[in-house]
Amino acid sequence: MRNIRLFWQIFPACVGITLFSMALAAWLATTTGRDFYLGHLKEEIRERALLIEPTVTTLSRGEDQPFQDFVRQTGRRAATRITVIDAGGVVLADSNEDRSLMDNHGKRPEVAPALAGETGFSLRHSNTLGESMLYAAIPVKLGNDNHRGALRLAIAVTPVETMLGTLQRKMLAIAVGVAVLAGLLSLYSARRISRPLEEMKRGAEQLTKGRIDQLVKIKSEHMSVEMAGLAGSINQMAEQINRRIRIIIQQRNELEAVFSSMADSVVAIDADKKIIRMNQAAASLFALPSEVVKGKAVQGVIRNAYLLEMVDFTLTHNIQQEQKITLFNGVDPIMLQTHAVPLRDEDNKSMGVLLVMNDLTKLNRLENIRQDFVANVSHELKTPITAIKGYVETLLDGALEDQDNARRFLGIVVRQANRLDAIVDDLLTLSRIEDRENKEEIPLASAEVGAVLESALQTCAVHADEKDIVVQVECDDELYAPINQPLLEQAVINLLNNAIAYSPHGSLITLRCQGSRTMRGEEFVHFSVIDNGPGIAKEHLPRLFERFYRCDKARGRDQGGTGLGLAIVKHIAQAHNGTVEVESSPGKGSTFTIILPAAKGFGQREEDADLS
Ligand code: ADP
């Protein structure tokens, strides 16, 4: 059924009831008034008839003229039509008309009862007079033989009709007035009811739009008790919904934060194999923007047959799975520990799959480094020990007798013992730095860094001279940094020793020290050791700072290196909250740079900086 406005529901009913009651009242008033008036008139006309009846009887026995005169004059005086009719219905006299022209009246409804001895009444339109008349006829004795006739009196009822008509018109006017009033009243009532309803509707609409910043509050001051109650309930409901929405939003944000900050890659897939969500880690794993993939088919996003198989299997069998999968997305393969977990709704029905991928590449690399380290340390220690053992045994087996060989062999034993000593020294240095670094026991003090380079150069000068290598120092003046001088000197010595060891005779090495400032105003000091040696191939660069890592194992050992020099440099840089970098390519020399945070303002001592 079509919905209609509240006003149109109330207005017709109101007007209908009003008009009906007005019509009923008008009908009752007119019919009762008319009945009362006619009753009264009947009685009066009958009494008039009874009053003149003896005279009519008396005169009917005498001459005709006086009889006719009496009827005419009395009729005129009483403004009443008087008619005398004999038993046969013949009109004997009439106050208004010529009796000879009048037809037989015996059958007239009021006359017939009178001729039968009763009083008869009739209300009808008189054609003769052209208006409504009330007739009353009573029996009357006529003539000398006292035969029964009828004395009929008639009186016009038009004034009554006119009066009733006026009454009806007035009542109609009142009815129209009342109907208009009822219309206005129903409009007012409809508005009074509908206004709060509309306000509640607006409030409910805001609720459905999920406007939680604006609490729905319906004012109930001018409402009826029922409406105010309803408004109160809606307000309460709005408050509760608001509170729940806030809780849901908060929980969603928390989940969102957890989801996006997870280190593991997570992809949620629906039952139609479309991506529901993908967190940041997964997006970078597949090199995709996480927002764009929402709603896309999983085959288009994850192009790995094993992962897709896992999704299929978990969707079909609704069971959890775990597998190691290798992904070939970029240059290096990525090893993933993958879990496919079925997503279930509250009725435990499958609604998709959750893929959780844990990148094992780093872990694997660390494990490899650890294994390499153990193998390397054993190998590095074993080599000199084997050599020492071999030569000592040879000496014991008789070579001691041969003075020249014995001297040569013992020389080798000393060199290998020194080498062993150097390895153990370096290992101890490394572990001490690591230990102190962990316990944060390495004290740093602001110092001029140029002095560090000078001191390192002095230590290595003899070594450089042996190969006719020139070391030039380029250092910005007055550069200060919080440093641990002996350790930083050790790091520069290691870099300088390497540069000397791997550079050809007579080449140039530059020791540079300069300050830098980032866009954000952070200041750093860079210590660079630049050589013109053979350079390092690209594939070695990421592993160069690992313990015992050597680009060329035989050469490294021949140079007398322990394979721990760069690892020590890296730890010393870390202990200074800094880093170490290398730039190198075969044939173009190498540049090793230690970058440390500078003291506040490079050109100032800490005390000066504090004063400013
Ligand atoms: P080593 O004691 O063998 O020098 P390091 O840790 O100091 O050990 O160096 C690791 C490896 O890095 C060396 O074996 C060498 O192959 C390479 N290397 C270090 N410095 C240089 C350099 N200046 N030029 C070329 N290769 C270098």
XYZ file of C-alpha atoms and ligand atoms in Angstrom:
639
model
C 0.000 0.000 0.000
C 1.219 3.489 -0.855
C 2.500 5.498 2.110
C 0.662 8.751 2.764
C 1.525 11.717 4.946
C 0.294 11.737 8.521
C -1.760 14.923 7.842
C -3.754 13.130 5.136
C -4.398 10.267 7.539
C -5.783 12.560 10.261
C -7.463 15.332 8.227
C -10.121 13.326 6.284
C -11.115 11.408 9.426
C -11.437 14.619 11.425
C -13.411 16.456 8.746
C -15.536 13.356 8.032
C -16.474 12.906 11.681
C -17.202 16.630 12.064
C -19.355 16.820 8.939
C -21.220 13.640 9.805
C -21.953 14.856 13.337
C -23.000 18.255 12.020
C -25.297 16.624 9.446
C -26.755 14.346 12.114
C -27.306 17.298 14.430
C -28.894 19.320 11.612
C -31.137 16.432 10.646
C -32.146 15.823 14.277
C -32.756 19.539 14.889
C -34.823 20.038 11.739
C -36.881 16.837 12.042
C -37.515 17.340 15.774
C -38.300 21.046 15.281
C -40.533 20.278 12.364
C -42.360 17.456 14.208
C -42.800 19.631 17.275
C -44.026 22.592 15.294
C -46.383 20.527 13.157
C -47.743 18.742 16.274
C -48.346 22.062 17.865
C -49.936 23.424 14.670
C -52.151 20.347 14.322
C -53.459 20.788 17.841
C -54.065 24.485 17.255
C -55.871 23.969 13.953
C -57.995 21.187 15.479
C -58.950 23.483 18.366
C -59.879 26.237 15.908
C -62.060 23.774 14.055
C -63.722 22.653 17.285
C -64.271 26.326 18.137
C -66.243 27.154 14.991
C -67.859 23.708 14.642
C -71.106 24.606 16.620
C -71.526 27.804 14.585
C -71.050 25.922 11.315
C -73.670 23.321 12.442
C -76.133 26.048 13.421
C -75.659 28.149 10.264
C -75.827 25.048 7.995
C -79.427 24.644 9.110
C -80.418 28.144 8.008
C -80.008 30.357 4.938
C -77.060 29.654 2.652
C -75.746 33.280 2.439
C -75.029 33.799 6.154
C -73.410 30.385 6.178
C -71.163 31.305 3.223
C -70.346 34.737 4.746
C -69.412 33.218 8.097
C -67.020 30.735 6.479
C -65.348 33.443 4.285
C -65.072 36.066 7.025
C -63.881 33.685 9.732
C -61.319 32.218 7.340
C -60.001 35.671 6.446
C -59.915 36.814 10.091
C -58.125 33.711 11.302
C -55.809 33.559 8.216
C -57.056 30.028 7.858
C -58.709 28.381 4.960
C -62.014 26.905 5.991
C -63.845 24.335 3.908
C -67.143 22.645 4.709
C -67.743 19.354 2.911
C -70.926 17.266 2.997
C -71.073 13.495 3.451
C -70.797 12.954 -0.290
C -67.571 14.937 -0.512
C -69.228 17.948 -2.133
C -67.773 21.263 -0.975
C -70.579 23.289 0.625
C -68.551 26.369 1.457
C -64.900 27.521 1.163
C -63.304 30.620 2.582
C -60.861 31.083 -0.283
C -62.354 29.556 -3.423
C -65.554 29.405 -5.346
C -67.186 26.166 -4.145
C -68.777 25.500 -7.544
C -65.324 25.231 -9.106
C -64.019 22.778 -6.538
C -64.056 19.049 -7.228
C -65.227 16.352 -4.885
C -63.173 16.340 -1.658
C -64.505 13.058 -0.196
C -61.285 11.184 -0.997
C -58.870 13.791 0.429
C -56.662 12.111 3.039
C -57.792 14.417 5.861
C -61.459 14.504 4.772
C -62.025 10.757 4.524
C -61.356 10.077 8.259
C -63.524 13.078 9.252
C -66.422 11.735 7.188
C -65.883 8.469 9.040
C -66.122 10.249 12.407
C -62.414 10.746 13.123
C -60.117 13.744 13.012
C -57.979 13.660 9.895
C -54.738 15.469 9.147
C -52.709 15.928 5.991
C -49.643 17.886 5.053
C -49.212 18.480 1.351
C -48.668 20.945 -1.348
C -51.805 22.708 -2.391
C -52.046 23.163 -6.103
C -54.803 25.671 -5.619
C -52.743 27.877 -3.311
C -49.334 26.955 -4.592
C -47.770 26.355 -1.171
C -47.478 23.651 1.482
C -50.528 23.414 3.662
C -51.458 21.552 6.846
C -55.024 20.299 6.683
C -57.122 19.210 9.666
C -60.676 17.938 9.262
C -63.154 17.119 12.012
C -66.613 15.565 11.698
C -69.432 18.098 11.816
C -73.214 17.796 11.912
C -74.823 19.627 8.991
C -78.338 20.633 8.003
C -81.564 19.981 9.717
C -81.096 16.256 9.394
C -77.808 16.517 11.232
C -76.029 14.482 8.586
C -72.318 14.071 9.031
C -70.014 16.264 7.032
C -66.450 17.476 7.459
C -65.182 20.809 8.642
C -61.709 21.282 7.209
C -59.264 23.947 8.245
C -55.996 24.540 6.394
C -53.064 26.640 7.364
C -49.948 27.425 5.345
C -46.796 25.810 6.741
C -44.404 27.731 4.424
C -43.080 29.948 7.267
C -42.115 26.772 9.133
C -40.405 25.389 6.032
C -38.661 28.733 5.522
C -37.567 28.814 9.135
C -36.288 25.204 8.914
C -34.509 26.005 5.625
C -32.790 28.974 7.285
C -31.829 26.745 10.194
C -30.394 24.164 7.781
C -28.413 26.811 5.878
C -27.038 28.207 9.119
C -26.079 24.739 10.273
C -24.394 24.088 6.927
C -22.402 27.303 7.297
C -21.455 26.273 10.835
C -20.506 22.788 9.527
C -18.241 24.318 6.879
C -16.667 26.559 9.526
C -16.169 23.643 11.882
C -14.724 21.545 9.022
C -12.189 24.274 8.261
C -11.403 24.475 11.970
C -11.063 20.677 12.098
C -8.703 20.869 9.098
C -6.530 23.438 10.833
C -6.646 21.440 14.056
C -5.675 18.216 12.305
C -2.861 20.051 10.498
C -1.621 21.320 13.847
C -1.931 17.870 15.469
C -0.301 16.163 12.502
C 2.618 18.572 12.691
C 2.899 18.117 16.435
C 3.110 14.359 15.953
C 5.171 14.355 12.781
C 7.765 16.959 13.807
C 9.307 14.821 16.569
C 8.949 11.799 14.319
C 10.862 13.603 11.596
C 13.512 14.615 14.097
C 13.811 10.967 15.162
C 13.997 9.955 11.510
C 16.838 12.431 10.935
C 18.635 11.051 14.002
C 18.177 7.485 12.797
C 19.478 8.477 9.352
C 22.617 9.929 10.941
C 23.056 6.681 12.822
C 22.741 4.637 9.637
C 25.311 6.905 7.977
C 27.650 5.960 10.840
C 28.267 9.564 11.980
C 30.051 8.806 15.213
C 31.624 12.217 15.613
C 28.143 13.683 16.174
C 26.043 11.952 18.826
C 22.347 11.685 17.870
C 20.369 13.627 20.522
C 16.658 14.199 20.090
C 15.251 17.043 22.195
C 12.084 15.884 23.938
C 10.941 19.129 25.662
C 7.832 19.812 23.583
C 6.801 16.241 22.946
C 3.998 14.136 24.325
C 4.903 11.626 27.041
C 4.852 8.740 24.529
C 6.996 10.582 21.991
C 9.413 11.749 24.695
C 9.729 8.104 25.832
C 10.457 6.981 22.290
C 12.956 9.817 21.788
C 14.673 8.832 25.057
C 14.955 5.221 23.899
C 16.387 6.308 20.530
C 18.910 8.568 22.304
C 19.949 5.685 24.518
C 20.214 3.353 21.551
C 22.280 5.946 19.639
C 24.627 6.322 22.593
C 25.125 2.562 22.832
C 25.633 2.167 19.095
C 28.075 5.076 19.190
C 30.036 3.494 22.017
C 30.119 0.140 20.224
C 31.200 1.694 16.933
C 34.030 3.493 18.750
C 35.157 0.227 20.373
C 34.988 -1.549 17.003
C 36.980 1.242 15.315
C 39.578 1.162 18.078
C 39.876 -2.616 17.845
C 40.084 -2.390 14.062
C 42.847 0.238 14.309
C 44.752 -1.898 16.790
C 44.437 -4.928 14.521
C 45.408 -2.764 11.560
C 48.514 -1.557 13.417
C 49.488 -5.104 14.398
C 48.788 -6.372 10.889
C 50.779 -3.733 9.075
C 53.717 -3.688 11.491
C 54.179 -7.458 11.435
C 57.595 -8.494 10.193
C 56.049 -11.647 8.723
C 54.327 -11.322 5.364
C 50.587 -11.935 5.690
C 48.045 -12.334 2.879
C 44.326 -12.934 3.536
C 42.514 -14.649 0.655
C 38.747 -15.245 0.363
C 36.943 -18.419 -0.742
C 36.854 -17.134 -4.359
C 40.652 -16.857 -4.271
C 40.576 -13.069 -4.256
C 42.927 -11.029 -2.054
C 41.143 -9.570 0.998
C 44.179 -7.887 2.576
C 47.936 -7.901 2.277
C 50.239 -6.341 4.856
C 53.197 -4.086 4.117
C 55.741 -6.886 4.505
C 53.905 -9.083 1.978
C 53.506 -6.157 -0.418
C 57.243 -5.521 -0.413
C 57.939 -9.254 -0.704
C 55.933 -9.399 -3.935
C 57.019 -5.849 -4.898
C 53.412 -4.583 -5.080
C 51.523 -1.675 -3.514
C 49.325 -3.303 -0.811
C 46.208 -1.163 -1.572
C 46.114 -1.975 -5.282
C 45.892 -5.750 -4.852
C 42.673 -5.703 -2.779
C 39.989 -7.758 -4.550
C 42.375 -9.056 -7.229
C 42.644 -12.745 -8.089
C 45.465 -14.383 -6.139
C 46.925 -15.956 -9.320
C 47.569 -12.506 -10.723
C 49.398 -11.347 -7.614
C 51.328 -14.352 -6.287
C 53.124 -15.952 -9.180
C 54.525 -18.951 -7.373
C 53.099 -22.381 -8.182
C 53.876 -23.809 -4.718
C 52.203 -20.969 -2.846
C 49.131 -21.183 -5.127
C 49.040 -24.949 -4.574
C 49.088 -24.383 -0.812
C 46.166 -21.931 -1.126
C 44.193 -24.444 -3.217
C 44.921 -27.318 -0.873
C 43.954 -25.387 2.271
C 40.761 -24.115 0.638
C 39.726 -27.581 -0.499
C 40.703 -29.584 2.575
C 40.209 -26.887 5.194
C 43.399 -27.876 7.036
C 46.511 -26.008 8.051
C 49.800 -26.565 6.171
C 53.437 -25.592 6.612
C 56.155 -25.627 3.944
C 59.525 -24.140 3.060
C 59.231 -22.347 -0.271
C 61.883 -20.520 -2.285
C 60.733 -17.393 -4.088
C 62.632 -16.124 -7.124
C 61.374 -12.562 -7.317
C 64.520 -10.462 -7.477
C 68.221 -11.112 -7.852
C 68.590 -13.362 -4.825
C 66.248 -16.238 -4.010
C 64.154 -15.756 -0.878
C 63.580 -18.695 1.433
C 60.128 -18.588 3.030
C 58.748 -20.614 5.917
C 55.071 -20.587 4.829
C 51.957 -21.373 6.850
C 48.562 -21.625 5.129
C 45.788 -21.425 7.729
C 42.076 -21.803 6.877
C 39.992 -18.741 7.749
C 36.734 -19.776 9.374
C 33.579 -17.826 10.200
C 31.741 -18.118 13.538
C 29.945 -21.257 12.259
C 33.346 -22.809 11.534
C 32.685 -22.634 7.791
C 35.695 -22.008 5.556
C 35.762 -18.448 4.240
C 39.292 -18.285 2.862
C 42.972 -18.792 3.628
C 45.547 -16.833 5.597
C 49.069 -17.114 4.222
C 51.811 -16.256 6.710
C 55.329 -16.166 5.275
C 58.439 -15.872 7.382
C 61.575 -14.805 5.500
C 64.318 -17.252 6.486
C 66.946 -15.785 4.155
C 68.568 -13.613 6.828
C 68.443 -16.414 9.360
C 69.982 -18.820 6.839
C 72.698 -16.317 6.041
C 73.495 -15.903 9.738
C 73.592 -19.665 10.130
C 75.960 -19.912 7.150
C 78.154 -17.189 8.640
C 78.254 -19.047 11.942
C 79.170 -22.329 10.236
C 81.778 -20.562 8.069
C 83.221 -18.913 11.148
C 83.681 -22.187 12.990
C 85.202 -23.806 9.898
C 87.382 -20.763 9.236
C 88.672 -20.363 12.767
C 89.588 -24.052 12.908
C 91.239 -23.829 9.534
C 93.131 -20.612 10.343
C 94.432 -22.078 13.602
C 95.119 -25.490 12.153
C 97.307 -24.213 9.272
C 100.090 -22.689 11.419
C 99.842 -25.494 14.008
C 100.277 -28.136 11.258
C 103.239 -26.213 9.858
C 104.867 -25.847 13.311
C 104.262 -29.506 14.103
C 105.677 -30.632 10.727
C 108.875 -28.594 10.985
C 109.504 -29.467 14.638
C 109.058 -33.172 13.844
C 111.438 -32.858 10.877
C 113.955 -31.179 13.183
C 113.580 -33.918 15.759
C 113.941 -36.552 13.044
C 117.506 -35.375 12.405
C 117.273 -32.078 10.559
C 118.685 -30.429 13.697
C 122.110 -31.792 12.627
C 121.960 -29.786 9.416
C 122.620 -26.289 10.816
C 121.416 -24.326 7.768
C 118.155 -26.226 7.395
C 117.607 -26.218 11.145
C 117.909 -22.401 11.213
C 115.550 -22.075 8.212
C 112.998 -24.466 9.747
C 113.084 -22.720 13.104
C 112.562 -19.397 11.294
C 109.381 -20.869 9.725
C 108.244 -22.176 13.118
C 108.661 -18.696 14.642
C 106.741 -17.081 11.734
C 103.872 -19.574 12.091
C 103.858 -19.123 15.889
C 103.669 -15.333 15.343
C 100.842 -15.846 12.930
C 99.030 -17.982 15.493
C 99.717 -15.299 18.073
C 98.339 -12.622 15.732
C 95.152 -14.621 15.077
C 94.591 -15.212 18.780
C 95.342 -11.528 19.470
C 92.831 -10.415 16.846
C 90.210 -12.872 18.096
C 90.729 -11.601 21.633
C 90.551 -7.973 20.441
C 87.298 -8.707 18.598
C 85.693 -10.491 21.493
C 86.802 -7.752 23.933
C 85.313 -5.031 21.696
C 82.114 -7.030 21.299
C 81.917 -7.639 25.009
C 82.520 -4.011 25.976
C 80.163 -2.886 23.210
C 77.414 -5.101 24.614
C 78.002 -3.848 28.132
C 78.302 -0.296 26.770
C 81.648 0.020 28.518
C 83.528 1.768 25.703
C 84.076 5.361 26.882
C 83.828 8.068 24.198
C 85.304 11.552 24.625
C 85.209 14.490 22.274
C 88.624 14.837 20.612
C 90.224 16.361 17.549
C 90.194 13.575 14.941
C 93.201 14.735 12.867
C 95.502 13.489 15.667
C 94.140 9.951 15.202
C 95.187 9.882 11.544
C 98.645 11.247 12.335
C 99.211 8.667 15.046
C 97.992 5.779 12.794
C 100.272 6.990 10.014
C 103.294 6.962 12.345
C 102.546 3.336 13.291
C 102.380 2.218 9.661
C 105.124 4.453 8.257
C 107.854 1.764 8.335
C 105.610 -0.685 6.551
C 104.790 1.931 3.868
C 108.433 2.893 3.433
C 109.318 -0.744 2.749
C 107.113 -0.585 -0.354
C 108.009 3.005 -1.253
C 104.393 3.970 -0.736
C 103.571 7.615 -0.152
C 100.740 8.283 2.319
C 99.232 11.752 2.093
C 96.955 13.139 4.787
C 94.097 15.497 3.921
C 92.221 16.568 6.983
C 89.739 19.393 7.612
C 90.881 21.559 10.495
C 89.357 21.419 13.909
C 87.094 18.410 13.382
C 85.816 17.019 16.663
C 83.930 13.802 17.388
C 83.131 11.719 20.476
C 85.700 8.918 20.075
C 87.628 6.268 21.891
C 91.074 7.275 20.629
C 92.991 3.952 20.967
C 90.179 1.969 19.339
C 89.610 4.400 16.465
C 93.399 4.479 15.902
C 93.375 0.659 15.756
C 90.593 0.785 13.090
C 92.481 3.302 10.938
C 95.676 1.247 11.330
C 93.846 -1.880 10.130
C 92.535 -0.044 7.040
C 95.917 1.578 6.350
C 97.762 -1.744 6.786
C 95.409 -3.397 4.284
C 95.836 -0.517 1.826
C 99.638 -0.831 2.117
C 99.525 -4.632 1.921
C 97.339 -4.756 -1.211
C 98.812 -1.710 -3.033
C 101.700 -2.067 -5.496
C 105.202 -0.675 -4.815
C 105.564 3.096 -5.096
C 101.815 3.856 -5.196
C 99.912 6.610 -3.389
C 97.552 6.207 -0.444
C 95.346 9.052 0.811
C 94.174 9.372 4.387
C 91.226 11.768 4.383
C 89.185 13.182 7.176
C 86.209 15.522 6.529
C 82.891 16.624 8.006
C 79.386 16.385 6.473
C 75.948 17.687 7.343
C 72.654 16.033 6.309
C 69.480 17.874 5.248
C 68.159 17.345 8.769
C 71.227 19.030 10.248
C 72.929 15.855 11.557
C 76.726 16.131 11.419
C 79.195 13.335 10.695
C 82.956 12.837 10.435
C 84.244 10.635 7.556
C 87.627 8.852 7.818
C 88.618 7.527 4.397
C 91.587 5.357 3.388
C 91.941 5.574 -0.384
C 94.394 3.314 -2.222
C 95.275 2.601 -5.829
C 95.507 -1.135 -5.309
C 93.892 -3.998 -7.293
C 90.364 -3.206 -6.069
C 87.712 -5.730 -4.998
C 85.155 -7.543 -7.165
C 81.484 -6.627 -6.569
C 80.447 -10.068 -5.307
C 82.867 -9.850 -2.337
C 81.728 -6.450 -1.091
C 78.654 -7.558 0.980
C 80.717 -10.156 2.897
C 83.972 -8.250 3.261
C 83.418 -7.344 6.914
C 82.698 -10.938 8.000
C 85.289 -12.675 10.151
C 87.924 -14.561 8.160
C 86.392 -13.548 4.870
C 89.074 -13.146 2.245
C 88.664 -12.365 -1.443
C 91.723 -14.403 -2.252
C 92.533 -16.814 0.560
C 96.148 -17.631 -0.393
C 97.040 -14.017 -1.069
C 95.507 -12.813 2.156
C 97.562 -15.258 4.166
C 100.737 -14.452 2.237
C 100.204 -10.804 3.141
C 100.327 -11.947 6.763
C 96.733 -10.948 7.407
C 94.531 -12.758 9.907
C 91.285 -12.212 8.008
C 89.883 -10.395 11.042
C 91.093 -6.858 10.348
C 87.917 -5.544 8.669
C 85.660 -7.331 11.179
C 87.489 -5.426 13.941
C 87.044 -2.143 11.996
C 83.315 -2.781 11.699
C 82.909 -3.404 15.444
C 84.951 -0.327 16.344
C 82.749 1.787 14.039
C 79.640 0.312 15.707
C 81.048 1.031 19.166
C 81.182 4.695 18.050
C 77.556 4.538 16.831
C 78.942 4.717 13.326
C 79.311 2.579 10.207
C 81.982 1.488 7.767
C 81.545 1.502 3.984
C 83.595 0.348 1.043
C 83.687 1.555 -2.527
C 85.790 -0.508 -4.862
C 85.966 -2.080 -8.266
C 88.722 -4.234 -9.806
C 91.589 -2.170 -11.179
C 90.364 1.089 -9.723
C 91.592 0.911 -6.138
C 89.501 0.859 -2.980
C 88.075 3.463 -0.596
C 87.196 2.348 2.940
C 85.295 4.957 4.966
C 84.441 5.002 8.660
C 81.513 7.385 9.328
C 80.973 8.580 12.899
C 78.545 11.116 14.379
C 80.371 14.425 14.972
C 80.441 16.519 18.153
C 77.883 19.378 18.139
C 79.354 21.704 15.466
C 82.403 20.130 13.794
C 84.727 23.050 14.386
C 84.124 23.247 18.122
C 85.392 21.406 21.123
C 82.641 20.029 23.348
C 83.314 22.721 25.978
C 82.962 25.466 23.333
C 79.790 23.908 22.035
C 78.408 23.769 25.577
C 79.205 27.420 26.108
C 77.376 28.546 23.005
P 93.236 -9.699 5.933
O 93.872 -9.887 7.248
O 93.174 -10.899 5.083
O 93.629 -8.486 5.273
P 90.868 -8.235 6.388
O 89.634 -8.510 7.172
O 91.634 -7.048 6.795
O 91.733 -9.526 6.391
O 90.467 -8.133 4.887
C 89.609 -9.050 4.312
C 89.833 -9.199 2.849
O 89.493 -7.988 2.189
C 91.262 -9.380 2.504
O 91.612 -10.719 2.507
C 91.341 -8.821 1.106
O 90.991 -9.810 0.165
C 90.293 -7.739 1.072
N 90.892 -6.391 1.246
C 90.946 -5.657 2.380
N 91.470 -4.440 2.163
C 91.752 -4.391 0.830
C 92.306 -3.385 -0.031
N 92.694 -2.205 0.436
N 92.435 -3.685 -1.341
C 92.063 -4.899 -1.823
N 91.539 -5.886 -1.069
C 91.375 -5.637 0.241
